[in-house]
Amino acid sequence: MTAQILDGTATAAAIKAELTQRVAALAARGVTPGLGTLLVGDDPGSRWYVAGKHRDCAEVGIASIQEELPGDATQEDIEAAVRRLNENPACTGFIVQLPLPRGIDTHRVLELIDPDKDADGLHPTNLGRLVLRVNEPVTSPLPCTPRGIIELVERHGVDLRGADVVVVGRGVTVGRSIGLLLTRREVNATVTLTHTGTADLAEHTRNADVIVAAAGVPGIITADLVKPGAVVVDVGVSRATDPETGKSRVVGDVDAGVREVASWVSPNPGGVGPMTRAMLLSNVVDTAERLAAS
Ligand SMILES: Nc1nc(=O)c2c([nH]1)NC[C@@H]1CN(c3ccc(C(=O)N[C@@H](CCC(=O)O)C(=O)O)cc3)C=[N+]21
């Protein structure tokens, strides 16, 4: 048996089509959602990612507000730019592109973001709301990658309710935060968070209905770690040089052999990445809708 593919590119396109309609409905009420980005320095990779986010916005009708600062910007310069985005009424949600240059206190910058404009959903206030309001409807921005993973799986008809989920990797953007969503009453998954200090990784993953591989270790999830019929989501992003072409390419955490045992596998690229971007747009539209309703 070969696993079916959790197609992130197609699912993100479907979500963008839905968002286009919601943006049009907001426009009819005189509201235009706007995504702000703050890019510091001229790292080509970061510049490329930010450009991609603005292309996504243009596709669904979200306005773009771009702030750029040179690589030698001070803590004060960066904080002033965040305040400008907080105060700009055209900006209904924004992100500070990470990483920030060395020597900048990233936590201080991120904590300055207005939590109601936090398009990444990673502001301490919003993570705190998820912890404290576990049985209440969500009315705050959600972390994009965890939300994207859940949408990707559920939109392929896979039911996560009651599932045993093993998360590999304790990074803030995925490992630490996805359990906050999966253990809400409407999903009711049981979540195990594994990390580099886990004594026996295979013992956990072999019992999992769903594996979320977010370790950033190429190929760490091999077929012998996967229960037959399990769902495997590949979140890890490493770069490697292709020996044949000599070009740099994305390598995930999931070994190709897993496709012979799993029921569903997300490709990488083409899986979680496009979903993360779609959820960033969703957060901006959600926020604009809340604003329009208030
Ligand atoms: N404040 C902030 N928020 C972020 O969300 C954020 C950030 N900073 N800094 C950098 C990382 C990286 N990130 C990606 C999102 C989507 C793809 C993506 O769509 N990738 C494509 C292909 C990419 C390729 O082939 O290189 C895919 O997976 O199919 C990649 C990377 C968001 N980040």
mmCIF file of C-alpha atoms and ligand atoms in Angstrom:
data_model
loop_
_atom_site.group_PDB
_atom_site.id
_atom_site.type_symbol
_atom_site.label_atom_id
_atom_site.label_comp_id
_atom_site.label_asym_id
_atom_site.label_seq_id
_atom_site.Cartn_x
_atom_site.Cartn_y
_atom_site.Cartn_z
ATOM 1 C CA MET A 1 0.000 0.000 0.000
ATOM 2 C CA THR A 2 1.225 3.475 -0.806
ATOM 3 C CA ALA A 3 0.156 6.420 1.305
ATOM 4 C CA GLN A 4 -2.242 9.041 -0.008
ATOM 5 C CA ILE A 5 -0.915 12.570 -0.269
ATOM 6 C CA LEU A 6 -1.992 15.453 1.994
ATOM 7 C CA ASP A 7 -1.786 18.063 -0.766
ATOM 8 C CA GLY A 8 -0.940 21.405 0.849
ATOM 9 C CA THR A 9 -0.688 23.318 -2.415
ATOM 10 C CA ALA A 10 -4.213 22.343 -3.515
ATOM 11 C CA THR A 11 -5.699 22.818 -0.029
ATOM 12 C CA ALA A 12 -4.101 26.256 0.319
ATOM 13 C CA ALA A 13 -5.572 27.202 -3.075
ATOM 14 C CA ALA A 14 -9.046 26.138 -1.898
ATOM 15 C CA ILE A 15 -8.655 28.192 1.303
ATOM 16 C CA LYS A 16 -7.492 31.208 -0.705
ATOM 17 C CA ALA A 17 -10.621 30.926 -2.886
ATOM 18 C CA GLU A 18 -12.774 30.981 0.288
ATOM 19 C CA LEU A 19 -10.832 33.945 1.636
ATOM 20 C CA THR A 20 -11.332 35.836 -1.640
ATOM 21 C CA GLN A 21 -15.108 35.595 -1.064
ATOM 22 C CA ARG A 22 -14.839 36.710 2.561
ATOM 23 C CA VAL A 23 -12.643 39.664 1.531
ATOM 24 C CA ALA A 24 -15.232 40.639 -1.104
ATOM 25 C CA ALA A 25 -17.993 40.503 1.554
ATOM 26 C CA LEU A 26 -15.899 42.778 3.794
ATOM 27 C CA ALA A 27 -15.276 45.177 0.895
ATOM 28 C CA ALA A 28 -19.051 45.475 0.442
ATOM 29 C CA ARG A 29 -19.155 46.752 4.036
ATOM 30 C CA GLY A 30 -16.304 49.192 3.387
ATOM 31 C CA VAL A 31 -13.621 47.142 5.172
ATOM 32 C CA THR A 32 -10.305 46.200 3.520
ATOM 33 C CA PRO A 33 -8.078 43.764 5.420
ATOM 34 C CA GLY A 34 -4.395 44.747 5.289
ATOM 35 C CA LEU A 35 -1.321 42.620 6.059
ATOM 36 C CA GLY A 36 1.741 44.464 7.292
ATOM 37 C CA THR A 37 5.255 43.033 7.207
ATOM 38 C CA LEU A 38 8.368 44.330 8.865
ATOM 39 C CA LEU A 39 11.570 43.157 7.191
ATOM 40 C CA VAL A 40 14.894 44.065 8.786
ATOM 41 C CA GLY A 41 18.092 43.622 6.759
ATOM 42 C CA ASP A 42 18.557 42.228 3.267
ATOM 43 C CA ASP A 43 18.784 38.470 3.713
ATOM 44 C CA PRO A 44 17.649 37.168 0.280
ATOM 45 C CA GLY A 45 15.709 34.253 1.808
ATOM 46 C CA SER A 46 13.709 36.498 4.157
ATOM 47 C CA ARG A 47 13.087 38.981 1.345
ATOM 48 C CA TRP A 48 11.781 36.157 -0.828
ATOM 49 C CA TYR A 49 9.415 34.877 1.896
ATOM 50 C CA VAL A 50 8.047 38.372 2.545
ATOM 51 C CA ALA A 51 7.516 38.958 -1.175
ATOM 52 C CA GLY A 52 5.596 35.652 -1.299
ATOM 53 C CA LYS A 53 3.291 36.796 1.507
ATOM 54 C CA HIS A 54 2.444 39.982 -0.387
ATOM 55 C CA ARG A 55 1.805 37.993 -3.590
ATOM 56 C CA ASP A 56 -0.614 35.798 -1.587
ATOM 57 C CA CYS A 57 -2.358 38.951 -0.308
ATOM 58 C CA ALA A 58 -2.776 40.363 -3.808
ATOM 59 C CA GLU A 59 -4.368 37.074 -4.899
ATOM 60 C CA VAL A 60 -7.186 37.288 -2.343
ATOM 61 C CA GLY A 61 -7.618 41.087 -2.252
ATOM 62 C CA ILE A 62 -5.819 41.853 1.022
ATOM 63 C CA ALA A 63 -3.907 45.162 1.016
ATOM 64 C CA SER A 64 -0.138 45.158 1.691
ATOM 65 C CA ILE A 65 1.767 47.446 4.023
ATOM 66 C CA GLN A 66 5.527 46.931 3.823
ATOM 67 C CA GLU A 67 7.972 48.314 6.356
ATOM 68 C CA GLU A 68 11.671 47.804 5.671
ATOM 69 C CA LEU A 69 14.672 48.684 7.812
ATOM 70 C CA PRO A 70 18.398 48.276 7.087
ATOM 71 C CA GLY A 71 20.376 45.476 8.727
ATOM 72 C CA ASP A 72 22.020 47.940 11.136
ATOM 73 C CA ALA A 73 18.656 49.198 12.505
ATOM 74 C CA THR A 74 18.647 49.615 16.290
ATOM 75 C CA GLN A 75 16.264 48.063 18.813
ATOM 76 C CA GLU A 76 14.572 51.493 19.023
ATOM 77 C CA ASP A 77 14.187 51.746 15.216
ATOM 78 C CA ILE A 78 12.553 48.319 15.097
ATOM 79 C CA GLU A 79 10.255 49.021 18.041
ATOM 80 C CA ALA A 80 9.199 52.323 16.430
ATOM 81 C CA ALA A 81 8.279 50.446 13.226
ATOM 82 C CA VAL A 82 6.157 47.977 15.262
ATOM 83 C CA ARG A 83 4.362 50.918 16.916
ATOM 84 C CA ARG A 84 3.644 52.412 13.493
ATOM 85 C CA LEU A 85 2.036 49.152 12.353
ATOM 86 C CA ASN A 86 0.082 48.886 15.645
ATOM 87 C CA GLU A 87 -1.329 52.376 15.046
ATOM 88 C CA ASN A 88 -1.902 52.143 11.276
ATOM 89 C CA PRO A 89 -5.671 51.573 10.775
ATOM 90 C CA ALA A 90 -5.052 50.157 7.263
ATOM 91 C CA CYS A 91 -3.039 47.335 8.841
ATOM 92 C CA THR A 92 -5.422 44.760 10.374
ATOM 93 C CA GLY A 93 -2.670 42.222 11.018
ATOM 94 C CA PHE A 94 1.101 42.075 10.650
ATOM 95 C CA ILE A 95 4.226 40.001 11.139
ATOM 96 C CA VAL A 96 7.810 40.802 12.010
ATOM 97 C CA GLN A 97 9.850 38.572 9.683
ATOM 98 C CA LEU A 98 12.192 36.336 11.693
ATOM 99 C CA PRO A 99 15.030 35.997 12.377
ATOM 100 C CA LEU A 100 15.894 39.561 13.397
ATOM 101 C CA PRO A 101 19.571 40.644 13.174
ATOM 102 C CA ARG A 102 21.932 39.528 15.928
ATOM 103 C CA GLY A 103 21.949 41.726 18.998
ATOM 104 C CA ILE A 104 18.227 42.532 18.742
ATOM 105 C CA ASP A 105 16.023 41.418 21.649
ATOM 106 C CA THR A 106 13.433 39.511 19.589
ATOM 107 C CA HIS A 107 11.095 38.773 22.528
ATOM 108 C CA ARG A 108 10.851 42.476 23.346
ATOM 109 C CA VAL A 109 9.965 43.285 19.743
ATOM 110 C CA LEU A 110 7.343 40.547 19.446
ATOM 111 C CA GLU A 111 5.719 41.405 22.775
ATOM 112 C CA LEU A 112 5.200 44.961 21.529
ATOM 113 C CA ILE A 113 2.874 43.749 18.755
ATOM 114 C CA ASP A 114 -0.804 44.533 19.450
ATOM 115 C CA PRO A 115 -2.138 41.004 20.226
ATOM 116 C CA ASP A 116 -5.258 41.732 18.170
ATOM 117 C CA LYS A 117 -3.049 42.422 15.126
ATOM 118 C CA ASP A 118 -0.786 39.397 15.660
ATOM 119 C CA ALA A 119 -0.994 37.637 12.272
ATOM 120 C CA ASP A 120 1.471 34.901 13.355
ATOM 121 C CA GLY A 121 -0.658 34.014 16.399
ATOM 122 C CA LEU A 122 2.468 33.598 18.520
ATOM 123 C CA HIS A 123 2.147 36.633 20.810
ATOM 124 C CA PRO A 124 2.350 35.564 24.476
ATOM 125 C CA THR A 125 -1.143 36.957 25.082
ATOM 126 C CA ASN A 126 -2.589 34.821 22.288
ATOM 127 C CA LEU A 127 -0.766 31.661 23.383
ATOM 128 C CA GLY A 128 -1.983 32.441 26.911
ATOM 129 C CA ARG A 129 -5.563 32.791 25.661
ATOM 130 C CA LEU A 130 -5.301 29.297 24.140
ATOM 131 C CA VAL A 131 -4.093 27.898 27.452
ATOM 132 C CA LEU A 132 -6.762 29.598 29.550
ATOM 133 C CA ARG A 133 -9.775 29.477 27.217
ATOM 134 C CA VAL A 134 -9.521 25.799 26.366
ATOM 135 C CA ASN A 135 -13.290 25.233 26.406
ATOM 136 C CA GLU A 136 -14.370 28.546 24.893
ATOM 137 C CA PRO A 137 -14.708 29.471 21.221
ATOM 138 C CA VAL A 138 -11.492 30.903 19.753
ATOM 139 C CA THR A 139 -11.650 34.669 19.282
ATOM 140 C CA SER A 140 -7.928 35.364 18.986
ATOM 141 C CA PRO A 141 -5.328 34.741 16.240
ATOM 142 C CA LEU A 142 -4.027 31.132 16.136
ATOM 143 C CA PRO A 143 -0.455 30.001 15.409
ATOM 144 C CA CYS A 144 -0.303 29.569 11.617
ATOM 145 C CA THR A 145 1.623 26.324 11.217
ATOM 146 C CA PRO A 146 -0.321 24.305 13.835
ATOM 147 C CA ARG A 147 -3.604 25.619 12.456
ATOM 148 C CA GLY A 148 -2.417 24.799 8.929
ATOM 149 C CA ILE A 149 -1.520 21.231 9.909
ATOM 150 C CA ILE A 150 -4.949 20.590 11.437
ATOM 151 C CA GLU A 151 -6.747 22.110 8.421
ATOM 152 C CA LEU A 152 -4.585 20.096 6.016
ATOM 153 C CA VAL A 153 -5.401 16.801 7.727
ATOM 154 C CA GLU A 154 -9.112 17.475 8.352
ATOM 155 C CA ARG A 155 -9.772 18.778 4.827
ATOM 156 C CA HIS A 156 -8.599 15.412 3.496
ATOM 157 C CA GLY A 157 -11.344 13.724 5.521
ATOM 158 C CA VAL A 158 -9.073 12.441 8.298
ATOM 159 C CA ASP A 159 -10.799 12.660 11.685
ATOM 160 C CA LEU A 160 -8.461 13.845 14.446
ATOM 161 C CA ARG A 161 -11.048 13.517 17.200
ATOM 162 C CA GLY A 162 -9.729 11.237 19.912
ATOM 163 C CA ALA A 163 -6.534 10.444 17.981
ATOM 164 C CA ASP A 164 -3.235 9.652 19.666
ATOM 165 C CA VAL A 165 -0.869 12.282 18.259
ATOM 166 C CA VAL A 166 2.896 12.217 18.759
ATOM 167 C CA VAL A 167 4.669 15.500 18.061
ATOM 168 C CA VAL A 168 8.411 15.313 17.416
ATOM 169 C CA GLY A 169 10.241 18.549 18.259
ATOM 170 C CA ARG A 170 9.605 21.205 20.912
ATOM 171 C CA GLY A 171 10.142 24.361 18.831
ATOM 172 C CA VAL A 172 7.822 27.264 19.688
ATOM 173 C CA THR A 173 6.139 27.659 16.286
ATOM 174 C CA VAL A 174 4.971 24.032 16.062
ATOM 175 C CA GLY A 175 5.873 21.520 18.774
ATOM 176 C CA ARG A 176 5.135 23.681 21.799
ATOM 177 C CA SER A 177 1.948 25.202 20.431
ATOM 178 C CA ILE A 178 0.159 22.520 18.398
ATOM 179 C CA GLY A 179 -0.966 20.632 21.515
ATOM 180 C CA LEU A 180 -2.879 23.741 22.604
ATOM 181 C CA LEU A 181 -5.099 23.301 19.543
ATOM 182 C CA LEU A 182 -5.232 19.499 19.392
ATOM 183 C CA THR A 183 -6.333 19.112 23.022
ATOM 184 C CA ARG A 184 -9.226 21.561 22.773
ATOM 185 C CA ARG A 185 -12.542 19.860 23.453
ATOM 186 C CA GLU A 186 -13.651 20.009 19.792
ATOM 187 C CA VAL A 187 -10.632 17.894 18.755
ATOM 188 C CA ASN A 188 -9.983 15.867 21.919
ATOM 189 C CA ALA A 189 -6.694 14.390 20.672
ATOM 190 C CA THR A 190 -4.221 12.965 23.174
ATOM 191 C CA VAL A 191 -0.859 14.598 22.556
ATOM 192 C CA THR A 192 2.641 13.408 23.404
ATOM 193 C CA LEU A 193 5.441 15.939 22.913
ATOM 194 C CA THR A 194 8.801 14.294 22.210
ATOM 195 C CA HIS A 195 12.176 16.043 21.879
ATOM 196 C CA THR A 196 15.934 15.428 21.926
ATOM 197 C CA GLY A 197 15.689 14.357 25.580
ATOM 198 C CA THR A 198 13.114 11.644 24.866
ATOM 199 C CA ALA A 199 14.486 8.261 25.984
ATOM 200 C CA ASP A 200 12.877 6.103 23.308
ATOM 201 C CA LEU A 201 11.338 8.002 20.393
ATOM 202 C CA ALA A 202 10.305 4.871 18.473
ATOM 203 C CA GLU A 203 8.310 3.553 21.435
ATOM 204 C CA HIS A 204 6.112 6.647 21.229
ATOM 205 C CA THR A 205 5.828 7.052 17.457
ATOM 206 C CA ARG A 206 5.029 3.355 16.862
ATOM 207 C CA ASN A 207 1.855 3.747 18.911
ATOM 208 C CA ALA A 208 0.758 6.992 17.250
ATOM 209 C CA ASP A 209 -2.290 7.411 15.004
ATOM 210 C CA VAL A 210 -0.766 10.695 13.823
ATOM 211 C CA ILE A 211 2.884 11.797 13.801
ATOM 212 C CA VAL A 212 3.703 15.495 13.465
ATOM 213 C CA ALA A 213 7.396 15.581 12.531
ATOM 214 C CA ALA A 214 8.780 19.005 13.424
ATOM 215 C CA ALA A 215 12.299 18.190 14.555
ATOM 216 C CA GLY A 216 14.240 19.749 11.694
ATOM 217 C CA VAL A 217 16.318 16.567 11.410
ATOM 218 C CA PRO A 218 16.353 15.243 7.815
ATOM 219 C CA GLY A 219 14.713 11.820 7.519
ATOM 220 C CA ILE A 220 14.426 11.239 11.293
ATOM 221 C CA ILE A 221 11.048 9.523 10.795
ATOM 222 C CA THR A 222 11.823 6.227 9.084
ATOM 223 C CA ALA A 223 9.288 3.521 8.154
ATOM 224 C CA ASP A 224 10.140 1.362 11.190
ATOM 225 C CA LEU A 225 8.987 4.220 13.480
ATOM 226 C CA VAL A 226 5.507 4.331 11.952
ATOM 227 C CA LYS A 227 2.466 2.231 12.803
ATOM 228 C CA PRO A 228 0.876 0.790 9.625
ATOM 229 C CA GLY A 229 -1.962 3.093 8.542
ATOM 230 C CA ALA A 230 -0.763 6.096 10.558
ATOM 231 C CA VAL A 231 -0.980 9.691 9.289
ATOM 232 C CA VAL A 232 2.418 11.421 9.007
ATOM 233 C CA VAL A 233 2.783 15.189 8.666
ATOM 234 C CA ASP A 234 6.212 16.448 7.592
ATOM 235 C CA VAL A 235 6.893 19.890 9.062
ATOM 236 C CA GLY A 236 10.694 19.923 9.325
ATOM 237 C CA VAL A 237 12.571 22.122 6.898
ATOM 238 C CA SER A 238 16.276 21.541 6.346
ATOM 239 C CA ARG A 239 18.281 22.464 3.279
ATOM 240 C CA ALA A 240 20.625 20.100 1.495
ATOM 241 C CA THR A 241 22.573 20.151 -1.733
ATOM 242 C CA ASP A 242 21.212 17.780 -4.340
ATOM 243 C CA PRO A 243 24.188 15.575 -5.387
ATOM 244 C CA GLU A 244 22.883 15.378 -8.970
ATOM 245 C CA THR A 245 21.996 18.995 -9.714
ATOM 246 C CA GLY A 246 24.279 20.688 -7.166
ATOM 247 C CA LYS A 247 21.304 22.882 -6.195
ATOM 248 C CA SER A 248 20.043 23.518 -2.666
ATOM 249 C CA ARG A 249 16.683 21.951 -1.921
ATOM 250 C CA VAL A 250 14.251 21.442 0.984
ATOM 251 C CA VAL A 251 14.564 18.158 2.901
ATOM 252 C CA GLY A 252 11.892 17.166 5.386
ATOM 253 C CA ASP A 253 11.909 15.071 8.569
ATOM 254 C CA VAL A 254 10.112 12.141 6.924
ATOM 255 C CA ASP A 255 12.013 9.445 5.059
ATOM 256 C CA ALA A 256 10.632 8.394 1.656
ATOM 257 C CA GLY A 257 10.129 4.804 2.933
ATOM 258 C CA VAL A 258 7.324 6.001 5.242
ATOM 259 C CA ARG A 259 5.022 6.159 2.205
ATOM 260 C CA GLU A 260 4.986 2.347 2.182
ATOM 261 C CA VAL A 261 3.478 2.098 5.710
ATOM 262 C CA ALA A 262 1.476 5.276 6.345
ATOM 263 C CA SER A 263 -2.095 5.876 5.157
ATOM 264 C CA TRP A 264 -1.503 9.602 4.564
ATOM 265 C CA VAL A 265 1.736 11.577 4.209
ATOM 266 C CA SER A 266 2.263 15.286 3.609
ATOM 267 C CA PRO A 267 4.881 16.075 0.954
ATOM 268 C CA ASN A 268 7.621 18.574 1.716
ATOM 269 C CA PRO A 269 7.713 20.980 -0.073
ATOM 270 C CA GLY A 270 4.061 21.197 -1.081
ATOM 271 C CA GLY A 271 2.537 20.266 2.274
ATOM 272 C CA VAL A 272 2.661 22.325 5.450
ATOM 273 C CA GLY A 273 4.522 25.337 3.940
ATOM 274 C CA PRO A 274 1.704 26.536 1.667
ATOM 275 C CA MET A 275 -0.791 25.891 4.517
ATOM 276 C CA THR A 276 1.192 28.131 6.881
ATOM 277 C CA ARG A 277 0.952 30.938 4.345
ATOM 278 C CA ALA A 278 -2.789 30.374 3.843
ATOM 279 C CA MET A 279 -3.349 30.527 7.620
ATOM 280 C CA LEU A 280 -1.485 33.835 7.836
ATOM 281 C CA LEU A 281 -4.042 35.220 5.376
ATOM 282 C CA SER A 282 -6.861 33.601 7.373
ATOM 283 C CA ASN A 283 -5.687 35.317 10.549
ATOM 284 C CA VAL A 284 -5.717 38.697 8.794
ATOM 285 C CA VAL A 285 -9.233 38.138 7.421
ATOM 286 C CA ASP A 286 -10.519 36.760 10.767
ATOM 287 C CA THR A 287 -9.163 39.844 12.523
ATOM 288 C CA ALA A 288 -10.712 42.212 9.981
ATOM 289 C CA GLU A 289 -14.064 40.442 10.378
ATOM 290 C CA ARG A 290 -13.911 40.762 14.167
ATOM 291 C CA LEU A 291 -13.071 44.443 13.744
ATOM 292 C CA ALA A 292 -15.986 44.957 11.330
ATOM 293 C CA ALA A 293 -18.390 43.247 13.764
ATOM 294 C CA SER A 294 -17.358 45.318 16.779
HETATM 295 N N1 LIG B 1 7.311 36.089 11.620
HETATM 296 C C1 LIG B 1 7.533 35.029 10.850
HETATM 297 N N2 LIG B 1 6.491 34.234 10.522
HETATM 298 C C2 LIG B 1 6.678 33.139 9.725
HETATM 299 O O1 LIG B 1 5.705 32.402 9.433
HETATM 300 C C3 LIG B 1 7.991 32.866 9.231
HETATM 301 C C4 LIG B 1 9.041 33.736 9.603
HETATM 302 N N3 LIG B 1 8.778 34.791 10.408
HETATM 303 N N4 LIG B 1 10.302 33.515 9.175
HETATM 304 C C5 LIG B 1 10.614 32.438 8.263
HETATM 305 C C6 LIG B 1 9.647 31.290 8.361
HETATM 306 C C7 LIG B 1 9.615 30.376 7.153
HETATM 307 N N5 LIG B 1 8.220 30.307 6.734
HETATM 308 C C8 LIG B 1 7.771 29.604 5.618
HETATM 309 C C9 LIG B 1 6.448 29.542 5.246
HETATM 310 C C10 LIG B 1 6.039 28.879 4.098
HETATM 311 C C11 LIG B 1 6.959 28.254 3.276
HETATM 312 C C12 LIG B 1 6.523 27.580 2.027
HETATM 313 O O2 LIG B 1 5.442 27.832 1.532
HETATM 314 N N6 LIG B 1 7.364 26.696 1.429
HETATM 315 C C13 LIG B 1 7.071 26.000 0.184
HETATM 316 C C14 LIG B 1 8.273 25.847 -0.728
HETATM 317 C C15 LIG B 1 9.506 26.608 -0.356
HETATM 318 C C16 LIG B 1 10.774 26.167 -1.067
HETATM 319 O O3 LIG B 1 10.724 25.294 -1.944
HETATM 320 O O4 LIG B 1 11.813 26.755 -0.722
HETATM 321 C C17 LIG B 1 6.566 24.596 0.471
HETATM 322 O O5 LIG B 1 6.742 24.103 1.604
HETATM 323 O O6 LIG B 1 6.007 23.992 -0.424
HETATM 324 C C18 LIG B 1 8.278 28.283 3.638
HETATM 325 C C19 LIG B 1 8.675 28.939 4.798
HETATM 326 C C20 LIG B 1 7.503 31.179 7.489
HETATM 327 N N7 LIG B 1 8.267 31.785 8.424
#
